Structures are given as structure tokens and as C-alpha cells.
Amino acid sequence: MNTPRRVEHQQTDRGTIPVYATGVVEQPWDDYSSVDHHVWGELFARQREVLAGRACQEFLDSQNVLQMTADAIPKFSELNPILREATGWELVGVEGLLPEYTFFEHLANRRFPVTWWIRKPEQIDYISEPDLFHDLFGHVPLLMNPVFADYMEAYGRGALKAHGISEEALLNLTRLYWYTVEFGLIRTDAGLRIYGAGIVSSKGESIYCLESDAPNRIGFDLERIMRAQYRIDTYQQTYFVIDSFEQLFDATRPDFTRIYARLANQPSIRARDVLDSDDVIHRGTREGFATDEDA
Ligand code: PHE
Ligand code: CO
């Protein structure tokens, strides 16, 4: 019971990736072991400490409103009424990473899929696929923010549309998700802060993204981001900085159909590269960057 149901393992050029059953599942809360709760508690306490003064206030405050604590893995059934009341979003349990189309359908209907299982103690510092800690601790708090909540739904709708246009259009949108929802930074009066879920669920990257001189930090630019390659196997080489969630949502309001057509004729940009036209907040030293090509 306590192992996710993998329907098959897909062989790709980058190795074997798990593909999970795509249905929605009840969170098997009673089946979590004391080790599971302990892993949650340890990660929760550690990240709350790291994120004070690093994550944006909206993120930290929403975790409090949702009453997430280190004591035990939260119950989706207790988070849902709070979330529904705030922005109309709802969490659904899933076995793991979903096929793109299924994932976008959930977003378009204001359902956020959360992996029900949590990593093992030996994976506390690193896990290569999203688990409950990443999905719940990382993604769910900002769904309490009305503007971000609307952005996520619009993204889901936009991705379903892009899916029907071309593979390239969808890749453009995947990059946008990566550099905002997963790895976004935001400018505040107190300085740069984190809002990306991929960062807040990682201790190392939470510190690195703000304090290391190695990566670039560049002002948000929609079409620039949609051309930017990214790496899934290392900390990011470039972070994009928004001024507000309104800026992010406003930039994505136009119909992208013509943007996709325009981008189809432009080369992609390597993850580490800085363009003359970039609004550079910090030009990275690239110290310690891998020398191989981006994924
Ligand atoms: N406005 C975009 C379109 O027409 C959809 C979108 C919204 C994409 C929000 C990303 C984020 O395709
Ligand atoms: Co994620």
C-alpha cells in the first residue's frame, strides 16, 4: 500500500523515468509511518528556518494560514476547506509526476495535484522527482494568493491551448513554468525573495539562488524566458526576477498565438547566457558551472 503505483518505466535517452497511474487517489493518511511524519517534520522545520528572510512574505504567511506545522504530514482534507474558501483551489492526491496533458487539465480546473508519498530519510537533501514535500510545502502556499491562483489556472488553460498548437509552443510554456512557478524570484522592498516551489523545497538552492555570485539574476521578460533553456540536474544558472505577481499575470494575459509564431523563428538561449538586452540585476561569475550542454 505504501508504495506508489508505477504503471511502467519509460526508457528515454536520459535513462529510465517513472510514469505513474494518472488517476486521482485518496491521500492514505492513516498509512503514513512515523518515519514519513518525521521526514516531513524535519524538512518542514529546516526549511522554515532557512526561508525566514529568504522566501517572500506571501509564501510564509500562507503556510501559517494553512496551519502547516512540523508535527505531522498535513491532511489534504483539512487544507482543502481553507484553500477553497481563499481562492477556490483544491488539492487532489496523485501517485506522482503526471503526463503533461493531465496535469494541465487539473490546473485549468483549479485542482492542484499533490504527490501523496514522501521521500525517504536518505533523500532528505535531494530527490530527483517531486514528492509530497515539494508539492505541498512548495507549491500549495501561493495558491492562497488570489493573483497567483489566477495565474496558475490561466497557465493550465494556456498550456492546453499550446498543446494543440505545436510541440514548440508547449516547450515555450514549459520554460515559463520552470522559470516562474518552479524557480522564480521576486523583488521586494526588503530585497530579493524566493517564490519558486523548486527553490523553497531545497535547502541548498534556497541559499544559493540569493547568495551565490555564480548564477545570473535577470529581470522578468516573457519572451526572453520562453527562449531560455534550463537544467534539471543542477542548481539554476539563471534566475528571473518579477516585481510582483500582478506583473507576472499581466504579462501573460495577451493571446500567445502570435508570440509562439514569432518565437519559432528565434534561436533558444543557453541557460547561462546573458544578452545585451537583458535587465541584469546580477551578472553571474559562472563559478562551478557544469561544462556540458543544457538538458
Ligand atoms: N495568455 C496565454 C495564451 O493565450 C495563456 C497563458 C496564461 C499562458 C498564463 C501562461 C500563463 O496562450
Ligand atoms: Co513542482
Short mmCIF file of C-alpha atoms and ligand atoms in Angstrom, two decimals:
data_model
loop_
_atom_site.label_atom_id
_atom_site.label_comp_id
_atom_site.label_asym_id
_atom_site.label_seq_id
_atom_site.Cartn_x
_atom_site.Cartn_y
_atom_site.Cartn_z
CA MET A 1 0.00 0.00 0.00
CA ASN A 2 2.71 2.40 0.94
CA THR A 3 4.47 2.34 -2.40
CA PRO A 4 3.26 4.40 -5.32
CA ARG A 5 1.80 2.51 -8.20
CA ARG A 6 4.09 2.92 -11.16
CA VAL A 7 2.39 1.72 -14.27
CA GLU A 8 5.51 1.48 -16.35
CA HIS A 9 9.05 2.73 -16.62
CA GLN A 10 9.76 4.78 -19.68
CA GLN A 11 13.15 4.36 -21.28
CA THR A 12 14.50 7.69 -22.59
CA ASP A 13 17.85 8.99 -23.74
CA ARG A 14 18.38 10.31 -20.23
CA GLY A 15 17.65 6.99 -18.57
CA THR A 16 14.58 5.49 -17.02
CA ILE A 17 11.82 7.75 -15.84
CA PRO A 18 8.85 6.58 -13.84
CA VAL A 19 5.36 7.02 -15.22
CA TYR A 20 2.61 6.81 -12.68
CA ALA A 21 -1.01 5.85 -12.70
CA THR A 22 -2.78 9.03 -13.73
CA GLY A 23 -5.94 8.82 -11.65
CA VAL A 24 -6.75 10.84 -8.56
CA VAL A 25 -6.25 8.96 -5.29
CA GLU A 26 -7.40 9.47 -1.72
CA GLN A 27 -4.49 10.51 0.50
CA PRO A 28 -3.77 7.36 2.53
CA TRP A 29 -3.09 9.42 5.64
CA ASP A 30 -3.53 6.60 8.17
CA ASP A 31 -0.87 4.58 6.38
CA TYR A 32 1.94 7.10 6.81
CA SER A 33 4.63 5.65 9.08
CA SER A 34 6.26 7.54 11.93
CA VAL A 35 9.31 7.77 9.67
CA ASP A 36 7.18 9.53 7.00
CA HIS A 37 5.89 12.07 9.52
CA HIS A 38 9.40 12.51 10.85
CA VAL A 39 10.81 13.24 7.38
CA TRP A 40 8.08 15.85 6.87
CA GLY A 41 8.78 17.39 10.29
CA GLU A 42 12.50 17.59 9.76
CA LEU A 43 12.21 19.11 6.29
CA PHE A 44 9.50 21.48 7.45
CA ALA A 45 11.44 22.79 10.45
CA ARG A 46 14.65 23.10 8.48
CA GLN A 47 13.09 24.97 5.56
CA ARG A 48 11.07 27.32 7.75
CA GLU A 49 14.33 28.37 9.34
CA VAL A 50 16.17 28.75 6.03
CA LEU A 51 13.28 30.61 4.42
CA ALA A 52 12.81 33.30 7.06
CA GLY A 53 14.13 36.39 5.30
CA ARG A 54 14.55 34.45 2.05
CA ALA A 55 11.06 33.43 0.90
CA CYS A 56 8.52 36.11 0.06
CA GLN A 57 6.11 37.07 2.82
CA GLU A 58 3.05 35.83 0.90
CA PHE A 59 4.53 32.35 0.93
CA LEU A 60 5.43 32.33 4.63
CA ASP A 61 2.14 33.88 5.75
CA SER A 62 0.06 31.44 3.70
CA GLN A 63 1.81 28.46 5.28
CA ASN A 64 0.68 29.80 8.64
CA VAL A 65 -2.89 30.36 7.47
CA LEU A 66 -2.94 26.79 6.15
CA GLN A 67 -1.75 25.71 9.59
CA MET A 68 1.04 23.58 8.23
CA THR A 69 3.32 22.53 11.08
CA ALA A 70 6.25 20.21 11.68
CA ASP A 71 4.11 17.92 13.85
CA ALA A 72 2.63 15.73 11.14
CA ILE A 73 2.01 15.46 7.40
CA PRO A 74 -0.96 17.73 6.72
CA LYS A 75 -4.23 16.18 5.64
CA PHE A 76 -5.41 17.31 2.21
CA SER A 77 -8.96 17.14 3.60
CA GLU A 78 -8.10 19.77 6.21
CA LEU A 79 -6.23 22.06 3.82
CA ASN A 80 -8.95 21.99 1.17
CA PRO A 81 -11.65 23.97 3.00
CA ILE A 82 -9.13 26.75 3.73
CA LEU A 83 -7.88 26.78 0.16
CA ARG A 84 -11.35 26.63 -1.36
CA GLU A 85 -12.51 29.50 0.78
CA ALA A 86 -9.48 31.64 -0.11
CA THR A 87 -9.19 31.13 -3.88
CA GLY A 88 -11.37 28.20 -4.93
CA TRP A 89 -8.40 25.88 -5.46
CA GLU A 90 -8.48 22.28 -4.30
CA LEU A 91 -5.78 19.66 -3.80
CA VAL A 92 -6.07 16.22 -5.36
CA GLY A 93 -3.84 13.30 -4.43
CA VAL A 94 -1.81 11.64 -7.19
CA GLU A 95 0.79 8.90 -7.44
CA GLY A 96 3.49 11.18 -8.80
CA LEU A 97 4.50 13.22 -11.81
CA LEU A 98 1.60 13.24 -14.28
CA PRO A 99 1.61 13.25 -18.07
CA GLU A 100 1.63 16.88 -19.20
CA TYR A 101 -1.88 16.97 -20.59
CA THR A 102 -3.47 15.51 -17.46
CA PHE A 103 -1.53 17.93 -15.29
CA PHE A 104 -2.66 20.95 -17.33
CA GLU A 105 -6.29 19.81 -17.19
CA HIS A 106 -6.11 19.82 -13.41
CA LEU A 107 -4.63 23.32 -13.32
CA ALA A 108 -7.19 24.67 -15.77
CA ASN A 109 -9.88 23.49 -13.35
CA ARG A 110 -8.19 24.89 -10.24
CA ARG A 111 -7.13 21.48 -8.97
CA PHE A 112 -3.54 21.09 -7.85
CA PRO A 113 -2.18 17.52 -8.00
CA VAL A 114 -0.12 16.63 -4.92
CA THR A 115 2.02 13.50 -4.79
CA TRP A 116 0.77 11.57 -1.74
CA TRP A 117 4.07 9.86 -0.78
CA ILE A 118 7.06 11.47 0.88
CA ARG A 119 10.76 10.87 0.26
CA LYS A 120 12.85 8.50 2.39
CA PRO A 121 15.23 9.77 5.10
CA GLU A 122 18.26 9.20 2.84
CA GLN A 123 16.65 11.53 0.26
CA ILE A 124 16.22 14.50 2.63
CA ASP A 125 18.73 16.65 0.78
CA TYR A 126 17.97 15.60 -2.77
CA ILE A 127 15.28 13.76 -4.72
CA SER A 128 15.05 13.85 -8.49
CA GLU A 129 11.26 13.77 -8.75
CA PRO A 130 8.52 15.71 -6.98
CA ASP A 131 7.24 14.18 -3.74
CA LEU A 132 4.72 15.33 -1.15
CA PHE A 133 7.16 17.74 0.45
CA HIS A 134 7.90 19.54 -2.81
CA ASP A 135 4.27 19.66 -3.93
CA LEU A 136 2.65 20.54 -0.62
CA PHE A 137 5.24 22.67 1.13
CA GLY A 138 6.50 24.25 -2.07
CA HIS A 139 3.51 24.81 -4.35
CA VAL A 140 0.40 24.98 -2.21
CA PRO A 141 1.01 28.15 -0.12
CA LEU A 142 0.95 30.52 -3.10
CA LEU A 143 -2.34 29.04 -4.30
CA MET A 144 -3.75 31.06 -1.37
CA ASN A 145 -2.73 34.27 -3.15
CA PRO A 146 -5.58 35.46 -5.41
CA VAL A 147 -3.36 36.76 -8.22
CA PHE A 148 -1.04 33.78 -8.25
CA ALA A 149 -4.06 31.47 -8.05
CA ASP A 150 -5.50 33.06 -11.19
CA TYR A 151 -2.13 32.86 -12.94
CA MET A 152 -1.95 29.11 -12.30
CA GLU A 153 -5.40 28.49 -13.73
CA ALA A 154 -4.65 30.68 -16.75
CA TYR A 155 -1.40 28.78 -17.20
CA GLY A 156 -3.27 25.47 -17.28
CA ARG A 157 -5.68 26.78 -19.91
CA GLY A 158 -2.83 28.29 -21.91
CA ALA A 159 -0.91 25.03 -21.83
CA LEU A 160 -3.89 23.05 -23.12
CA LYS A 161 -4.10 25.55 -25.96
CA ALA A 162 -0.35 25.40 -26.68
CA HIS A 163 -0.61 21.61 -26.70
CA GLY A 164 -2.96 21.93 -29.66
CA ILE A 165 -0.66 24.35 -31.49
CA SER A 166 2.76 22.72 -31.56
CA GLU A 167 5.39 20.96 -29.53
CA GLU A 168 7.49 24.09 -29.68
CA ALA A 169 4.71 26.25 -28.29
CA LEU A 170 4.38 23.87 -25.38
CA LEU A 171 8.13 23.95 -24.82
CA ASN A 172 7.96 27.76 -24.67
CA LEU A 173 5.33 27.48 -21.94
CA THR A 174 7.21 24.78 -20.06
CA ARG A 175 10.15 27.16 -19.80
CA LEU A 176 7.86 29.85 -18.44
CA TYR A 177 6.61 27.47 -15.75
CA TRP A 178 10.14 26.45 -14.89
CA TYR A 179 11.49 29.98 -14.51
CA THR A 180 8.46 31.32 -12.61
CA VAL A 181 6.41 28.72 -10.71
CA GLU A 182 9.41 26.48 -10.00
CA PHE A 183 12.42 28.80 -9.83
CA GLY A 184 11.12 32.37 -9.64
CA LEU A 185 12.49 35.23 -7.54
CA ILE A 186 10.59 38.39 -6.64
CA ARG A 187 11.81 41.89 -5.84
CA THR A 188 10.52 43.34 -2.56
CA ASP A 189 11.34 46.45 -0.52
CA ALA A 190 13.44 44.23 1.72
CA GLY A 191 15.42 42.80 -1.21
CA LEU A 192 15.14 39.75 -3.47
CA ARG A 193 12.95 36.95 -2.18
CA ILE A 194 12.05 33.45 -3.36
CA TYR A 195 8.63 32.35 -4.58
CA GLY A 196 9.50 29.33 -6.78
CA ALA A 197 8.47 25.94 -5.41
CA GLY A 198 11.57 24.18 -6.70
CA ILE A 199 13.70 26.54 -4.65
CA VAL A 200 11.73 26.67 -1.40
CA SER A 201 11.72 22.89 -1.16
CA SER A 202 15.54 22.76 -1.42
CA LYS A 203 17.80 23.95 1.38
CA GLY A 204 20.87 24.25 -0.80
CA GLU A 205 19.20 26.15 -3.63
CA SER A 206 17.31 28.46 -1.21
CA ILE A 207 20.66 29.83 -0.11
CA TYR A 208 22.42 29.56 -3.47
CA CYS A 209 19.81 31.40 -5.54
CA LEU A 210 20.08 34.55 -3.42
CA GLU A 211 23.61 34.45 -2.06
CA SER A 212 25.84 32.82 -4.64
CA ASP A 213 27.67 35.01 -7.15
CA ALA A 214 27.68 32.20 -9.72
CA PRO A 215 24.18 32.45 -11.27
CA ASN A 216 22.69 35.36 -13.24
CA ARG A 217 19.71 37.23 -11.84
CA ILE A 218 17.76 38.91 -14.63
CA GLY A 219 14.57 40.98 -14.69
CA PHE A 220 11.43 39.17 -15.89
CA ASP A 221 10.95 39.25 -19.66
CA LEU A 222 8.27 36.91 -21.01
CA GLU A 223 9.63 36.18 -24.48
CA ARG A 224 13.20 36.02 -23.22
CA ILE A 225 12.18 33.35 -20.71
CA MET A 226 10.27 31.36 -23.31
CA ARG A 227 13.52 31.07 -25.28
CA ALA A 228 15.68 30.08 -22.33
CA GLN A 229 16.89 26.51 -21.97
CA TYR A 230 17.11 25.13 -18.47
CA ARG A 231 18.86 22.49 -16.46
CA ILE A 232 17.10 19.88 -14.38
CA ASP A 233 20.24 18.31 -12.93
CA THR A 234 21.96 21.26 -11.22
CA TYR A 235 21.06 24.46 -9.45
CA GLN A 236 19.82 27.03 -11.96
CA GLN A 237 22.36 29.11 -13.86
CA THR A 238 19.93 31.99 -14.32
CA TYR A 239 17.03 33.18 -12.16
CA PHE A 240 14.38 35.58 -13.43
CA VAL A 241 13.04 38.24 -11.08
CA ILE A 242 9.47 39.56 -11.11
CA ASP A 243 8.39 42.81 -9.43
CA SER A 244 5.00 41.46 -8.38
CA PHE A 245 2.55 38.66 -9.09
CA GLU A 246 0.45 41.24 -10.92
CA GLN A 247 3.35 41.86 -13.31
CA LEU A 248 3.59 38.14 -13.97
CA PHE A 249 -0.13 37.69 -14.55
CA ASP A 250 -0.46 40.86 -16.66
CA ALA A 251 2.38 39.78 -18.94
CA THR A 252 0.62 36.51 -19.66
CA ARG A 253 -2.82 37.98 -20.41
CA PRO A 254 -2.31 38.51 -24.19
CA ASP A 255 -3.10 35.73 -26.62
CA PHE A 256 0.18 33.87 -27.09
CA THR A 257 -0.60 32.51 -30.54
CA ARG A 258 1.35 35.26 -32.28
CA ILE A 259 4.14 35.12 -29.73
CA TYR A 260 4.61 31.40 -30.45
CA ALA A 261 4.80 32.14 -34.17
CA ARG A 262 7.42 34.83 -33.60
CA LEU A 263 9.48 32.65 -31.26
CA ALA A 264 9.52 29.80 -33.75
CA ASN A 265 11.97 31.85 -35.84
CA GLN A 266 14.30 32.71 -32.99
CA PRO A 267 17.11 30.60 -31.55
CA SER A 268 16.89 29.37 -27.98
CA ILE A 269 19.23 30.82 -25.36
CA ARG A 270 21.60 28.75 -23.24
CA ALA A 271 20.73 28.67 -19.55
CA ARG A 272 23.92 30.51 -18.58
CA ASP A 273 23.90 33.19 -21.25
CA VAL A 274 23.28 36.90 -20.72
CA LEU A 275 22.02 39.05 -23.62
CA ASP A 276 22.79 42.72 -24.24
CA SER A 277 19.09 43.40 -23.98
CA ASP A 278 18.78 41.75 -20.54
CA ASP A 279 17.84 43.76 -17.47
CA VAL A 280 20.77 42.43 -15.46
CA ILE A 281 20.39 42.52 -11.68
CA HIS A 282 23.45 40.36 -11.15
CA ARG A 283 25.79 39.02 -13.81
CA GLY A 284 26.87 35.54 -12.70
CA THR A 285 30.51 34.55 -12.31
CA ARG A 286 29.54 31.03 -13.51
CA GLU A 287 31.85 29.58 -10.90
CA GLY A 288 31.34 25.84 -10.60
CA PHE A 289 29.03 25.54 -13.59
CA ALA A 290 28.95 22.22 -15.41
CA THR A 291 30.68 22.42 -18.76
CA ASP A 292 28.33 20.12 -20.64
CA GLU A 293 25.28 21.19 -22.59
CA ASP A 294 21.92 22.09 -21.10
CA ALA A 295 19.21 19.47 -20.91
N1 PHE B 1 -2.39 34.11 -22.42
C1 PHE B 1 -1.80 32.84 -22.77
C2 PHE B 1 -2.31 32.37 -24.15
O1 PHE B 1 -3.14 32.96 -24.76
C3 PHE B 1 -2.11 31.78 -21.74
C4 PHE B 1 -1.27 31.86 -20.52
C5 PHE B 1 -1.74 32.43 -19.34
C6 PHE B 1 -0.02 31.30 -20.52
C7 PHE B 1 -0.96 32.45 -18.19
C8 PHE B 1 0.77 31.34 -19.39
C9 PHE B 1 0.29 31.90 -18.23
O2 PHE B 1 -1.85 31.37 -24.61
CO CO B 2 6.96 21.47 -8.85
#
